[in-house]
Amino acid sequence: MSKPVLQVEHLVKQFGEFVAVNDISFNIKPGEILGLLGPNGAGKTTTIQMLLGLVTPTAGSIQMFGLDLATDREAILQQVNFSSTYVSMPQALTVEENLWVIARLYGLSQIQQRVDGIVKRFEMGDFRHKVTRKLSSGQSTRLGLAKAFLTEPKILFLDEPTASLDPDIAQKIRSFLKEERRSSGLSVLYTSHNMHEMEEMTDRIIFLQRGKIVAEGTAKEIVARFGQADLEEVFVKLAREE
Amino acid sequence: MMEIFYWPFLDLVIWGFITVYLMKFQGQIPGAVTFFLGALILWDVLFRAQQGITISFLEEIWSRNLMNLFASPLKPSEFLAATMVMSVLKVMAVSVVMVVCAGLFYSYNIFVIGMWLVPFVLNLVMTGWIIGVLTTALIMRFGQEAEVLAWSMVFLFQPISCVFYPMEVLPRWLQAIAWMNPAAHVFEGMRAVLNASVSPIVHLAWATGLNLVFLGLVVAGFHWMFELCRERGLLVRIGE
């Protein structure tokens, strides 16, 4: 049994009286794709922000690669990346310039080679010299994903990675993710409101509700446990219990 | 509120002290043009140094790029160092434009100040950094609502920087405050050099000492604020 690359223990985040994340524990193993599911306000984003070191937990611990995020922040973040539809990149720079900045930020070598490779893999050749502000939302999403993969992370946090992508590109991204996981042992924490995508992509799902984990297991196990037809029905049932 | 109270008040204070200065030393201000143009160019050095830091931070907010930066291995101290480099580049570009324009339009040569210009500029850049880091920390804490500080904060320091008039024009209680402002010592030093009266070395020593102390304090304050913002989840909410 391989050791988890990410280990979260009794994580709590409180903003004043409001408890955004309430004593959750989970792990991700090498090469595993873990789905994080829950209605808006369930604590998914806050959890990811804590895993990225952007928000300090009120209690609990986060360990990645055997290191503690509280004390080894830079060493951990060197091996981690993320993509979120809510984050953009400097608008005045071109796609290629933005990728160069990210590569420099992570201290990568052979930058041009890496940038060329990622541009090709994400089919961004047509707009690699376009300034970021002129990109369509689908192209921006692809840039965000390319940025995340450019640094060859060991753990990737993907917050609705295929939102605003057309079905063809979304399918290619999903295939790419599966291939990366298979070839490099990449571990992924994946959030999406597309339940079919969650069923297709994830090995395991944890379902958050009001900051707590209310269900954990494979998509099939969760569906069976709640006696529903599919994951979407489980989601609706749990969300309406709020 | 800024337009109704802040700017008119600052204008009144600055021009009030200039008027007092001109009345007090009527006809006895040697090389008035040298004083005022030189002071204006040097003030711009401080202003651009501050802007270089604060605007760099704001640009990251505007482009929703802060998460990319702070979820990377970048340390807050490295981020600050990068903005300081940007600030120096901006100061260099703006200074060239100002010096050339002053020469072309008014036959004014800033280099009459001589070699003292180098430590004066270095000290003003440091003072600009101090105000810039302070402003950035406040924007980080209070979000985009505090964005206006990027353009207004520095002018709060202008009356006590004694840019266009000597420190002795200020009321005694304000002189005590101005004495703690490194920029005031630079401008006092500049007037001393232009008057060829006394060496500016004492003022330069004060300016450098104060700059080092305040820079250390604001950088430590920035780190403290960064941790506070992480704790309260403010870092991810800026610009939302």
CSV table of C-alpha atoms in Angstrom, one decimal:
chain,number,residue,atom,x,y,z
A,1,MET,CA,0.0,0.0,0.0
A,2,SER,CA,1.6,3.3,-1.1
A,3,LYS,CA,1.9,6.2,1.3
A,4,PRO,CA,-0.5,9.1,0.7
A,5,VAL,CA,1.1,12.2,-1.0
A,6,LEU,CA,-1.5,14.3,0.7
A,7,GLN,CA,-2.7,13.8,4.3
A,8,VAL,CA,-5.3,16.1,5.9
A,9,GLU,CA,-6.0,15.6,9.6
A,10,HIS,CA,-8.9,17.2,11.5
A,11,LEU,CA,-8.8,20.3,9.4
A,12,VAL,CA,-10.9,23.2,10.7
A,13,LYS,CA,-11.4,26.7,9.3
A,14,GLN,CA,-13.4,29.2,11.2
A,15,PHE,CA,-14.1,32.8,10.1
A,16,GLY,CA,-15.4,34.4,13.3
A,17,GLU,CA,-18.4,32.4,14.4
A,18,PHE,CA,-18.8,30.8,10.9
A,19,VAL,CA,-17.3,27.4,10.5
A,20,ALA,CA,-16.4,26.9,6.9
A,21,VAL,CA,-14.6,23.6,7.2
A,22,ASN,CA,-15.4,21.5,10.2
A,23,ASP,CA,-13.0,18.8,11.3
A,24,ILE,CA,-12.3,17.0,8.0
A,25,SER,CA,-9.7,14.3,7.4
A,26,PHE,CA,-8.8,12.7,4.1
A,27,ASN,CA,-5.8,11.6,2.0
A,28,ILE,CA,-4.8,11.2,-1.6
A,29,LYS,CA,-2.6,8.4,-2.8
A,30,PRO,CA,0.0,8.6,-5.6
A,31,GLY,CA,-1.8,8.5,-9.0
A,32,GLU,CA,-5.2,8.9,-7.4
A,33,ILE,CA,-7.9,11.3,-8.5
A,34,LEU,CA,-10.1,12.4,-5.6
A,35,GLY,CA,-13.3,14.2,-6.2
A,36,LEU,CA,-14.4,16.9,-3.9
A,37,LEU,CA,-18.2,17.4,-4.2
A,38,GLY,CA,-20.7,19.6,-2.5
A,39,PRO,CA,-23.2,22.4,-2.9
A,40,ASN,CA,-22.0,26.0,-3.0
A,41,GLY,CA,-20.8,27.1,0.4
A,42,ALA,CA,-20.0,23.5,1.5
A,43,GLY,CA,-16.3,24.4,2.1
A,44,LYS,CA,-14.7,23.0,-1.1
A,45,THR,CA,-13.0,26.3,-2.1
A,46,THR,CA,-11.8,27.0,1.4
A,47,THR,CA,-10.4,23.5,1.6
A,48,ILE,CA,-8.4,24.0,-1.6
A,49,GLN,CA,-7.3,27.4,-0.5
A,50,MET,CA,-5.9,25.9,2.7
A,51,LEU,CA,-4.2,23.2,0.7
A,52,LEU,CA,-2.5,25.9,-1.4
A,53,GLY,CA,-1.3,27.8,1.7
A,54,LEU,CA,-3.5,30.8,0.8
A,55,VAL,CA,-5.6,30.4,4.0
A,56,THR,CA,-4.3,29.4,7.3
A,57,PRO,CA,-6.3,26.6,9.0
A,58,THR,CA,-7.8,27.3,12.4
A,59,ALA,CA,-6.9,23.7,13.5
A,60,GLY,CA,-5.6,20.5,12.0
A,61,SER,CA,-2.7,19.6,9.8
A,62,ILE,CA,-1.9,19.3,6.1
A,63,GLN,CA,1.0,17.2,5.1
A,64,MET,CA,2.2,16.7,1.5
A,65,PHE,CA,5.1,14.4,0.5
A,66,GLY,CA,5.7,13.9,4.3
A,67,LEU,CA,6.2,17.6,4.8
A,68,ASP,CA,4.1,19.9,6.9
A,69,LEU,CA,2.5,22.8,5.0
A,70,ALA,CA,2.8,25.1,8.0
A,71,THR,CA,6.5,24.8,8.1
A,72,ASP,CA,7.6,23.7,4.6
A,73,ARG,CA,5.3,25.9,2.5
A,74,GLU,CA,7.8,26.7,-0.3
A,75,ALA,CA,9.1,23.2,-0.7
A,76,ILE,CA,5.6,21.8,-0.9
A,77,LEU,CA,4.3,24.5,-3.3
A,78,GLN,CA,7.2,23.8,-5.6
A,79,GLN,CA,5.6,20.4,-6.3
A,80,VAL,CA,2.0,21.5,-6.4
A,81,ASN,CA,-0.1,23.5,-8.8
A,82,PHE,CA,-3.7,24.4,-9.4
A,83,SER,CA,-6.2,25.6,-12.0
A,84,SER,CA,-9.4,27.6,-11.2
A,85,THR,CA,-11.9,29.4,-13.3
A,86,TYR,CA,-11.8,32.2,-10.8
A,87,VAL,CA,-8.1,32.9,-11.3
A,88,SER,CA,-6.7,34.7,-14.3
A,89,MET,CA,-3.2,35.8,-15.5
A,90,PRO,CA,-1.7,39.2,-16.4
A,91,GLN,CA,-3.9,40.5,-19.1
A,92,ALA,CA,-1.3,42.6,-21.0
A,93,LEU,CA,1.0,39.6,-21.5
A,94,THR,CA,0.7,37.1,-24.3
A,95,VAL,CA,-0.1,33.4,-23.6
A,96,GLU,CA,3.6,32.5,-24.1
A,97,GLU,CA,4.9,35.3,-21.9
A,98,ASN,CA,2.6,34.3,-19.1
A,99,LEU,CA,3.9,30.7,-19.4
A,100,TRP,CA,7.4,32.0,-19.2
A,101,VAL,CA,6.6,34.0,-16.0
A,102,ILE,CA,5.2,30.9,-14.4
A,103,ALA,CA,8.2,28.9,-15.4
A,104,ARG,CA,10.5,31.5,-13.9
A,105,LEU,CA,8.4,31.7,-10.7
A,106,TYR,CA,8.9,27.9,-10.2
A,107,GLY,CA,12.6,28.1,-11.2
A,108,LEU,CA,12.2,25.7,-14.1
A,109,SER,CA,15.0,24.9,-16.6
A,110,GLN,CA,14.8,24.5,-20.4
A,111,ILE,CA,11.8,26.9,-20.4
A,112,GLN,CA,11.4,27.3,-24.1
A,113,GLN,CA,11.3,23.6,-24.6
A,114,ARG,CA,8.7,23.1,-21.9
A,115,VAL,CA,6.6,26.0,-23.1
A,116,ASP,CA,6.6,24.6,-26.7
A,117,GLY,CA,5.6,21.2,-25.4
A,118,ILE,CA,2.7,22.5,-23.3
A,119,VAL,CA,1.5,24.8,-26.1
A,120,LYS,CA,1.4,21.7,-28.4
A,121,ARG,CA,-0.3,19.4,-25.9
A,122,PHE,CA,-3.0,21.9,-25.1
A,123,GLU,CA,-3.4,22.9,-28.8
A,124,MET,CA,-2.7,26.6,-28.1
A,125,GLY,CA,-0.5,27.2,-31.1
A,126,ASP,CA,-3.1,29.4,-32.7
A,127,PHE,CA,-3.2,31.8,-29.8
A,128,ARG,CA,0.2,31.5,-28.2
A,129,HIS,CA,1.1,35.1,-29.2
A,130,LYS,CA,-2.3,36.5,-28.4
A,131,VAL,CA,-2.5,38.9,-25.4
A,132,THR,CA,-4.4,37.2,-22.5
A,133,ARG,CA,-7.2,39.9,-22.4
A,134,LYS,CA,-8.2,38.9,-25.9
A,135,LEU,CA,-8.7,35.2,-25.2
A,136,SER,CA,-12.1,33.6,-25.2
A,137,SER,CA,-13.2,32.0,-21.9
A,138,GLY,CA,-12.4,28.6,-23.3
A,139,GLN,CA,-8.9,29.7,-24.3
A,140,SER,CA,-8.4,31.3,-20.9
A,141,THR,CA,-9.4,28.0,-19.2
A,142,ARG,CA,-6.9,26.1,-21.4
A,143,LEU,CA,-4.2,28.6,-20.5
A,144,GLY,CA,-5.0,28.1,-16.8
A,145,LEU,CA,-4.6,24.3,-17.2
A,146,ALA,CA,-1.5,24.7,-19.3
A,147,LYS,CA,0.0,26.8,-16.5
A,148,ALA,CA,-0.8,24.1,-14.0
A,149,PHE,CA,0.8,21.3,-16.0
A,150,LEU,CA,3.8,23.4,-17.1
A,151,THR,CA,5.5,22.9,-13.7
A,152,GLU,CA,5.0,19.1,-13.8
A,153,PRO,CA,3.4,19.0,-10.3
A,154,LYS,CA,3.0,15.9,-8.3
A,155,ILE,CA,-0.3,17.1,-6.9
A,156,LEU,CA,-2.8,19.1,-8.9
A,157,PHE,CA,-5.9,20.9,-7.5
A,158,LEU,CA,-8.4,21.4,-10.3
A,159,ASP,CA,-11.4,23.6,-9.5
A,160,GLU,CA,-14.0,23.0,-12.3
A,161,PRO,CA,-11.3,22.5,-14.9
A,162,THR,CA,-13.6,21.9,-17.9
A,163,ALA,CA,-16.1,24.7,-17.1
A,164,SER,CA,-16.4,27.0,-20.2
A,165,LEU,CA,-14.7,24.5,-22.5
A,166,ASP,CA,-16.5,23.1,-25.5
A,167,PRO,CA,-17.2,19.3,-25.3
A,168,ASP,CA,-14.4,18.4,-27.7
A,169,ILE,CA,-11.7,20.2,-25.8
A,170,ALA,CA,-13.2,19.1,-22.4
A,171,GLN,CA,-13.0,15.5,-23.5
A,172,LYS,CA,-9.4,16.0,-24.7
A,173,ILE,CA,-8.5,17.6,-21.3
A,174,ARG,CA,-10.0,14.6,-19.5
A,175,SER,CA,-8.1,12.1,-21.6
A,176,PHE,CA,-4.9,14.2,-21.0
A,177,LEU,CA,-5.5,14.1,-17.3
A,178,LYS,CA,-6.0,10.3,-17.3
A,179,GLU,CA,-2.9,9.8,-19.4
A,180,GLU,CA,-0.8,12.1,-17.1
A,181,ARG,CA,-2.0,10.2,-14.1
A,182,ARG,CA,-1.1,6.9,-15.7
A,183,SER,CA,2.3,7.9,-17.0
A,184,SER,CA,3.6,10.2,-14.2
A,185,GLY,CA,1.6,9.1,-11.2
A,186,LEU,CA,0.0,12.6,-10.9
A,187,SER,CA,-2.4,12.9,-8.0
A,188,VAL,CA,-5.4,15.2,-8.4
A,189,LEU,CA,-8.0,16.8,-6.2
A,190,TYR,CA,-10.9,17.5,-8.6
A,191,THR,CA,-14.0,19.6,-8.2
A,192,SER,CA,-16.8,19.9,-10.7
A,193,HIS,CA,-20.5,20.4,-10.8
A,194,ASN,CA,-20.7,18.0,-13.7
A,195,MET,CA,-21.7,14.7,-12.1
A,196,HIS,CA,-21.0,12.6,-15.1
A,197,GLU,CA,-17.5,14.0,-15.3
A,198,MET,CA,-17.0,13.2,-11.6
A,199,GLU,CA,-18.1,9.7,-12.2
A,200,GLU,CA,-15.8,9.3,-15.2
A,201,MET,CA,-12.8,11.0,-13.7
A,202,THR,CA,-12.5,10.2,-10.0
A,203,ASP,CA,-11.4,7.1,-8.2
A,204,ARG,CA,-13.0,8.3,-5.0
A,205,ILE,CA,-15.3,11.1,-3.9
A,206,ILE,CA,-15.7,12.9,-0.7
A,207,PHE,CA,-19.0,14.8,-0.3
A,208,LEU,CA,-18.9,18.0,1.8
A,209,GLN,CA,-21.9,19.6,3.3
A,210,ARG,CA,-21.7,22.6,5.6
A,211,GLY,CA,-18.0,22.0,6.0
A,212,LYS,CA,-18.3,18.4,7.1
A,213,ILE,CA,-17.7,15.2,5.1
A,214,VAL,CA,-21.0,13.5,4.8
A,215,ALA,CA,-20.1,10.7,2.4
A,216,GLU,CA,-16.9,9.1,1.1
A,217,GLY,CA,-16.2,6.3,-1.3
A,218,THR,CA,-16.3,5.5,-5.0
A,219,ALA,CA,-19.1,7.1,-7.1
A,220,LYS,CA,-20.9,3.7,-7.2
A,221,GLU,CA,-20.6,3.2,-3.4
A,222,ILE,CA,-22.0,6.6,-2.7
A,223,VAL,CA,-24.9,6.1,-5.2
A,224,ALA,CA,-25.7,2.7,-3.6
A,225,ARG,CA,-25.5,4.1,-0.1
A,226,PHE,CA,-28.0,6.8,-0.7
A,227,GLY,CA,-30.3,4.5,-2.8
A,228,GLN,CA,-30.4,6.9,-5.8
A,229,ALA,CA,-30.1,6.3,-9.5
A,230,ASP,CA,-26.9,8.3,-10.1
A,231,LEU,CA,-24.5,10.8,-8.5
A,232,GLU,CA,-26.6,13.7,-9.7
A,233,GLU,CA,-29.6,12.5,-7.7
A,234,VAL,CA,-27.4,12.0,-4.6
A,235,PHE,CA,-26.1,15.6,-5.0
A,236,VAL,CA,-29.6,17.0,-5.3
A,237,LYS,CA,-30.8,15.0,-2.4
A,238,LEU,CA,-28.0,16.1,-0.1
A,239,ALA,CA,-28.1,19.7,-1.3
A,240,ARG,CA,-31.8,20.0,-0.6
A,241,GLU,CA,-31.3,18.6,3.0
A,242,GLU,CA,-29.3,21.8,3.7
B,1,MET,CA,-14.7,62.2,1.0
B,2,MET,CA,-11.2,62.3,-0.5
B,3,GLU,CA,-12.3,64.9,-3.0
B,4,ILE,CA,-14.1,67.1,-0.5
B,5,PHE,CA,-11.7,67.0,2.4
B,6,TYR,CA,-8.4,65.2,1.7
B,7,TRP,CA,-7.1,66.8,-1.5
B,8,PRO,CA,-8.3,70.4,-0.7
B,9,PHE,CA,-6.8,70.2,2.7
B,10,LEU,CA,-3.4,69.0,1.5
B,11,ASP,CA,-3.4,71.6,-1.3
B,12,LEU,CA,-4.1,74.3,1.3
B,13,VAL,CA,-1.4,73.0,3.7
B,14,ILE,CA,1.3,72.8,1.0
B,15,TRP,CA,0.5,76.2,-0.7
B,16,GLY,CA,0.0,77.7,2.7
B,17,PHE,CA,3.5,76.8,3.8
B,18,ILE,CA,4.9,77.9,0.4
B,19,THR,CA,3.2,81.2,0.9
B,20,VAL,CA,4.6,81.6,4.4
B,21,TYR,CA,8.1,80.8,3.0
B,22,LEU,CA,7.9,83.3,0.2
B,23,MET,CA,6.6,86.0,2.5
B,24,LYS,CA,9.2,85.3,5.2
B,25,PHE,CA,12.2,85.3,2.8
B,26,GLN,CA,10.8,87.8,0.2
B,27,GLY,CA,13.4,88.4,-2.4
B,28,GLN,CA,16.1,86.5,-0.5
B,29,ILE,CA,15.6,83.1,-2.0
B,30,PRO,CA,18.7,82.4,-4.0
B,31,GLY,CA,18.0,80.5,-7.2
B,32,ALA,CA,14.3,80.0,-6.6
B,33,VAL,CA,13.9,78.2,-9.9
B,34,THR,CA,16.7,75.8,-8.9
B,35,PHE,CA,15.0,75.1,-5.6
B,36,PHE,CA,11.5,74.5,-7.0
B,37,LEU,CA,12.4,72.5,-10.1
B,38,GLY,CA,15.0,70.5,-8.3
B,39,ALA,CA,12.5,69.8,-5.5
B,40,LEU,CA,9.8,68.8,-8.0
B,41,ILE,CA,12.1,66.3,-9.8
B,42,LEU,CA,13.3,64.8,-6.5
B,43,TRP,CA,9.8,64.6,-5.2
B,44,ASP,CA,8.8,62.7,-8.3
B,45,VAL,CA,11.6,60.2,-7.6
B,46,LEU,CA,10.0,59.4,-4.2
B,47,PHE,CA,6.5,59.4,-5.7
B,48,ARG,CA,7.4,56.9,-8.5
B,49,ALA,CA,9.3,54.7,-6.2
B,50,GLN,CA,6.2,54.4,-4.0
B,51,GLN,CA,4.0,53.9,-7.1
B,52,GLY,CA,6.3,51.2,-8.5
B,53,ILE,CA,5.6,49.0,-5.5
B,54,THR,CA,1.9,49.8,-4.9
B,55,ILE,CA,0.8,49.8,-8.6
B,56,SER,CA,2.7,46.5,-9.2
B,57,PHE,CA,0.6,44.9,-6.4
B,58,LEU,CA,-2.6,46.5,-7.8
B,59,GLU,CA,-1.9,45.2,-11.3
B,60,GLU,CA,-1.8,41.7,-9.8
B,61,ILE,CA,-5.2,42.3,-8.2
B,62,TRP,CA,-6.7,43.7,-11.4
B,63,SER,CA,-5.5,40.8,-13.4
B,64,ARG,CA,-6.7,38.3,-10.7
B,65,ASN,CA,-3.2,36.9,-10.6
B,66,LEU,CA,-2.5,37.1,-6.8
B,67,MET,CA,-3.5,33.4,-6.3
B,68,ASN,CA,-1.0,32.3,-9.0
B,69,LEU,CA,1.7,34.2,-7.2
B,70,PHE,CA,1.0,33.3,-3.6
B,71,ALA,CA,0.2,29.7,-4.3
B,72,SER,CA,3.6,29.3,-5.9
B,73,PRO,CA,6.9,28.8,-4.0
B,74,LEU,CA,7.3,32.6,-4.1
B,75,LYS,CA,8.0,34.1,-0.6
B,76,PRO,CA,6.4,37.4,0.4
B,77,SER,CA,9.9,38.8,0.8
B,78,GLU,CA,10.7,37.8,-2.8
B,79,PHE,CA,7.5,39.4,-4.0
B,80,LEU,CA,8.5,42.7,-2.2
B,81,ALA,CA,12.0,42.5,-3.7
B,82,ALA,CA,10.5,42.2,-7.2
B,83,THR,CA,8.3,45.2,-6.7
B,84,MET,CA,11.3,47.2,-5.5
B,85,VAL,CA,13.2,46.3,-8.7
B,86,MET,CA,10.1,47.4,-10.7
B,87,SER,CA,10.1,50.6,-8.7
B,88,VAL,CA,13.7,51.4,-9.5
B,89,LEU,CA,13.1,50.8,-13.2
B,90,LYS,CA,10.1,53.1,-13.1
B,91,VAL,CA,12.1,55.8,-11.3
B,92,MET,CA,14.9,55.6,-13.8
B,93,ALA,CA,12.5,55.9,-16.8
B,94,VAL,CA,10.5,58.8,-15.2
B,95,SER,CA,13.7,60.6,-14.1
B,96,VAL,CA,15.2,60.6,-17.6
B,97,VAL,CA,11.9,62.2,-18.9
B,98,MET,CA,11.8,64.8,-16.2
B,99,VAL,CA,15.5,65.7,-16.4
B,100,VAL,CA,15.4,66.0,-20.2
B,101,CYS,CA,12.1,68.1,-20.2
B,102,ALA,CA,13.4,70.4,-17.4
B,103,GLY,CA,16.6,70.9,-19.5
B,104,LEU,CA,14.7,71.5,-22.8
B,105,PHE,CA,11.9,73.7,-21.4
B,106,TYR,CA,13.6,75.6,-18.6
B,107,SER,CA,17.3,75.2,-19.3
B,108,TYR,CA,17.4,73.6,-15.9
B,109,ASN,CA,20.2,71.2,-15.0
B,110,ILE,CA,19.5,68.9,-12.0
B,111,PHE,CA,23.1,67.9,-11.9
B,112,VAL,CA,24.1,71.3,-10.4
B,113,ILE,CA,23.4,69.4,-7.2
B,114,GLY,CA,26.6,67.5,-8.0
B,115,MET,CA,27.6,64.1,-6.6
B,116,TRP,CA,25.2,64.6,-3.6
B,117,LEU,CA,22.4,63.8,-6.1
B,118,VAL,CA,23.3,60.1,-5.8
B,119,PRO,CA,22.7,59.7,-2.0
B,120,PHE,CA,19.7,62.0,-2.2
B,121,VAL,CA,18.0,59.9,-4.9
B,122,LEU,CA,18.9,56.6,-3.2
B,123,ASN,CA,17.3,57.9,0.1
B,124,LEU,CA,14.2,59.1,-1.7
B,125,VAL,CA,13.8,55.8,-3.4
B,126,MET,CA,14.0,54.1,0.0
B,127,THR,CA,11.4,56.5,1.5
B,128,GLY,CA,9.2,55.7,-1.5
B,129,TRP,CA,9.6,52.0,-0.8
B,130,ILE,CA,8.6,52.6,2.8
B,131,ILE,CA,5.4,54.4,1.9
B,132,GLY,CA,4.8,51.9,-0.9
B,133,VAL,CA,5.1,48.8,1.3
B,134,LEU,CA,2.9,50.4,4.0
B,135,THR,CA,0.3,51.2,1.4
B,136,THR,CA,0.4,47.7,-0.1
B,137,ALA,CA,0.0,46.1,3.3
B,138,LEU,CA,-3.1,48.3,3.9
B,139,ILE,CA,-4.6,47.4,0.5
B,140,MET,CA,-3.9,43.8,1.2
B,141,ARG,CA,-5.8,44.1,4.5
B,142,PHE,CA,-8.7,46.3,3.4
B,143,GLY,CA,-9.0,45.2,-0.2
B,144,GLN,CA,-9.8,47.1,-3.3
B,145,GLU,CA,-11.8,49.7,-1.3
B,146,ALA,CA,-8.4,51.0,-0.1
B,147,GLU,CA,-7.1,51.2,-3.6
B,148,VAL,CA,-7.3,55.0,-3.5
B,149,LEU,CA,-4.4,54.9,-1.0
B,150,ALA,CA,-2.1,54.0,-3.9
B,151,TRP,CA,-2.4,57.6,-5.2
B,152,SER,CA,-3.2,59.5,-2.1
B,153,MET,CA,-1.1,58.1,0.8
B,154,VAL,CA,2.2,59.6,-0.4
B,155,PHE,CA,0.7,63.1,-0.4
B,156,LEU,CA,0.0,62.8,3.3
B,157,PHE,CA,3.8,62.8,3.7
B,158,GLN,CA,4.3,65.8,1.4
B,159,PRO,CA,3.7,68.6,3.8
B,160,ILE,CA,6.1,67.1,6.3
B,161,SER,CA,8.7,66.3,3.6
B,162,CYS,CA,9.4,70.0,3.3
B,163,VAL,CA,9.8,69.7,-0.5
B,164,PHE,CA,9.2,73.3,-1.5
B,165,TYR,CA,10.0,75.1,1.8
B,166,PRO,CA,12.5,74.7,4.6
B,167,MET,CA,11.6,72.9,7.8
B,168,GLU,CA,11.8,76.1,9.8
B,169,VAL,CA,8.6,77.3,8.1
B,170,LEU,CA,6.6,74.6,9.8
B,171,PRO,CA,5.1,75.2,13.3
B,172,ARG,CA,7.4,73.8,16.0
B,173,TRP,CA,5.2,70.8,16.8
B,174,LEU,CA,5.1,69.8,13.1
B,175,GLN,CA,8.9,70.3,12.8
B,176,ALA,CA,9.3,67.5,15.4
B,177,ILE,CA,7.2,65.2,13.2
B,178,ALA,CA,9.0,66.3,10.0
B,179,TRP,CA,12.4,65.6,11.7
B,180,MET,CA,11.3,61.9,11.8
B,181,ASN,CA,10.6,61.9,8.0
B,182,PRO,CA,13.7,60.8,6.0
B,183,ALA,CA,12.5,62.7,2.9
B,184,ALA,CA,12.5,66.0,4.9
B,185,HIS,CA,16.2,65.6,5.6
B,186,VAL,CA,16.9,64.9,1.9
B,187,PHE,CA,15.2,68.2,0.9
B,188,GLU,CA,16.9,70.1,3.7
B,189,GLY,CA,20.1,68.6,2.4
B,190,MET,CA,19.3,69.7,-1.2
B,191,ARG,CA,18.7,73.2,-0.1
B,192,ALA,CA,21.9,73.2,1.9
B,193,VAL,CA,23.9,72.1,-1.2
B,194,LEU,CA,22.2,74.7,-3.5
B,195,ASN,CA,22.8,77.5,-0.9
B,196,ALA,CA,26.4,76.3,-0.7
B,197,SER,CA,26.0,77.1,2.9
B,198,VAL,CA,26.5,73.9,4.9
B,199,SER,CA,27.4,70.3,4.1
B,200,PRO,CA,24.3,68.0,3.8
B,201,ILE,CA,26.1,65.2,5.5
B,202,VAL,CA,24.2,65.4,8.8
B,203,HIS,CA,20.9,65.4,7.0
B,204,LEU,CA,22.0,62.5,4.8
B,205,ALA,CA,23.0,60.5,7.9
B,206,TRP,CA,19.6,61.2,9.5
B,207,ALA,CA,17.8,60.3,6.2
B,208,THR,CA,19.7,57.0,5.8
B,209,GLY,CA,19.4,56.0,9.4
B,210,LEU,CA,15.6,56.7,9.5
B,211,ASN,CA,15.1,55.0,6.2
B,212,LEU,CA,16.8,51.8,7.3
B,213,VAL,CA,14.8,51.7,10.5
B,214,PHE,CA,11.5,52.4,8.9
B,215,LEU,CA,12.1,50.1,6.0
B,216,GLY,CA,12.9,47.3,8.4
B,217,LEU,CA,9.7,48.1,10.3
B,218,VAL,CA,7.4,48.2,7.3
B,219,VAL,CA,8.8,45.0,5.8
B,220,ALA,CA,8.3,43.2,9.1
B,221,GLY,CA,4.8,44.8,9.2
B,222,PHE,CA,4.1,43.6,5.6
B,223,HIS,CA,5.0,40.0,6.7
B,224,TRP,CA,2.8,40.3,9.7
B,225,MET,CA,-0.1,41.6,7.6
B,226,PHE,CA,0.4,38.8,5.1
B,227,GLU,CA,0.0,36.2,7.8
B,228,LEU,CA,-3.0,38.0,9.2
B,229,CYS,CA,-4.6,38.1,5.7
B,230,ARG,CA,-4.0,34.3,5.3
B,231,GLU,CA,-5.5,33.7,8.7
B,232,ARG,CA,-8.6,35.7,7.9
B,233,GLY,CA,-8.9,34.5,4.3
B,234,LEU,CA,-8.5,38.0,3.0
B,235,LEU,CA,-5.7,37.2,0.5
B,236,VAL,CA,-8.1,35.2,-1.7
B,237,ARG,CA,-10.9,37.7,-1.4
B,238,ILE,CA,-9.0,40.8,-2.8
B,239,GLY,CA,-10.3,41.7,-6.1
B,240,GLU,CA,-13.3,39.4,-6.0
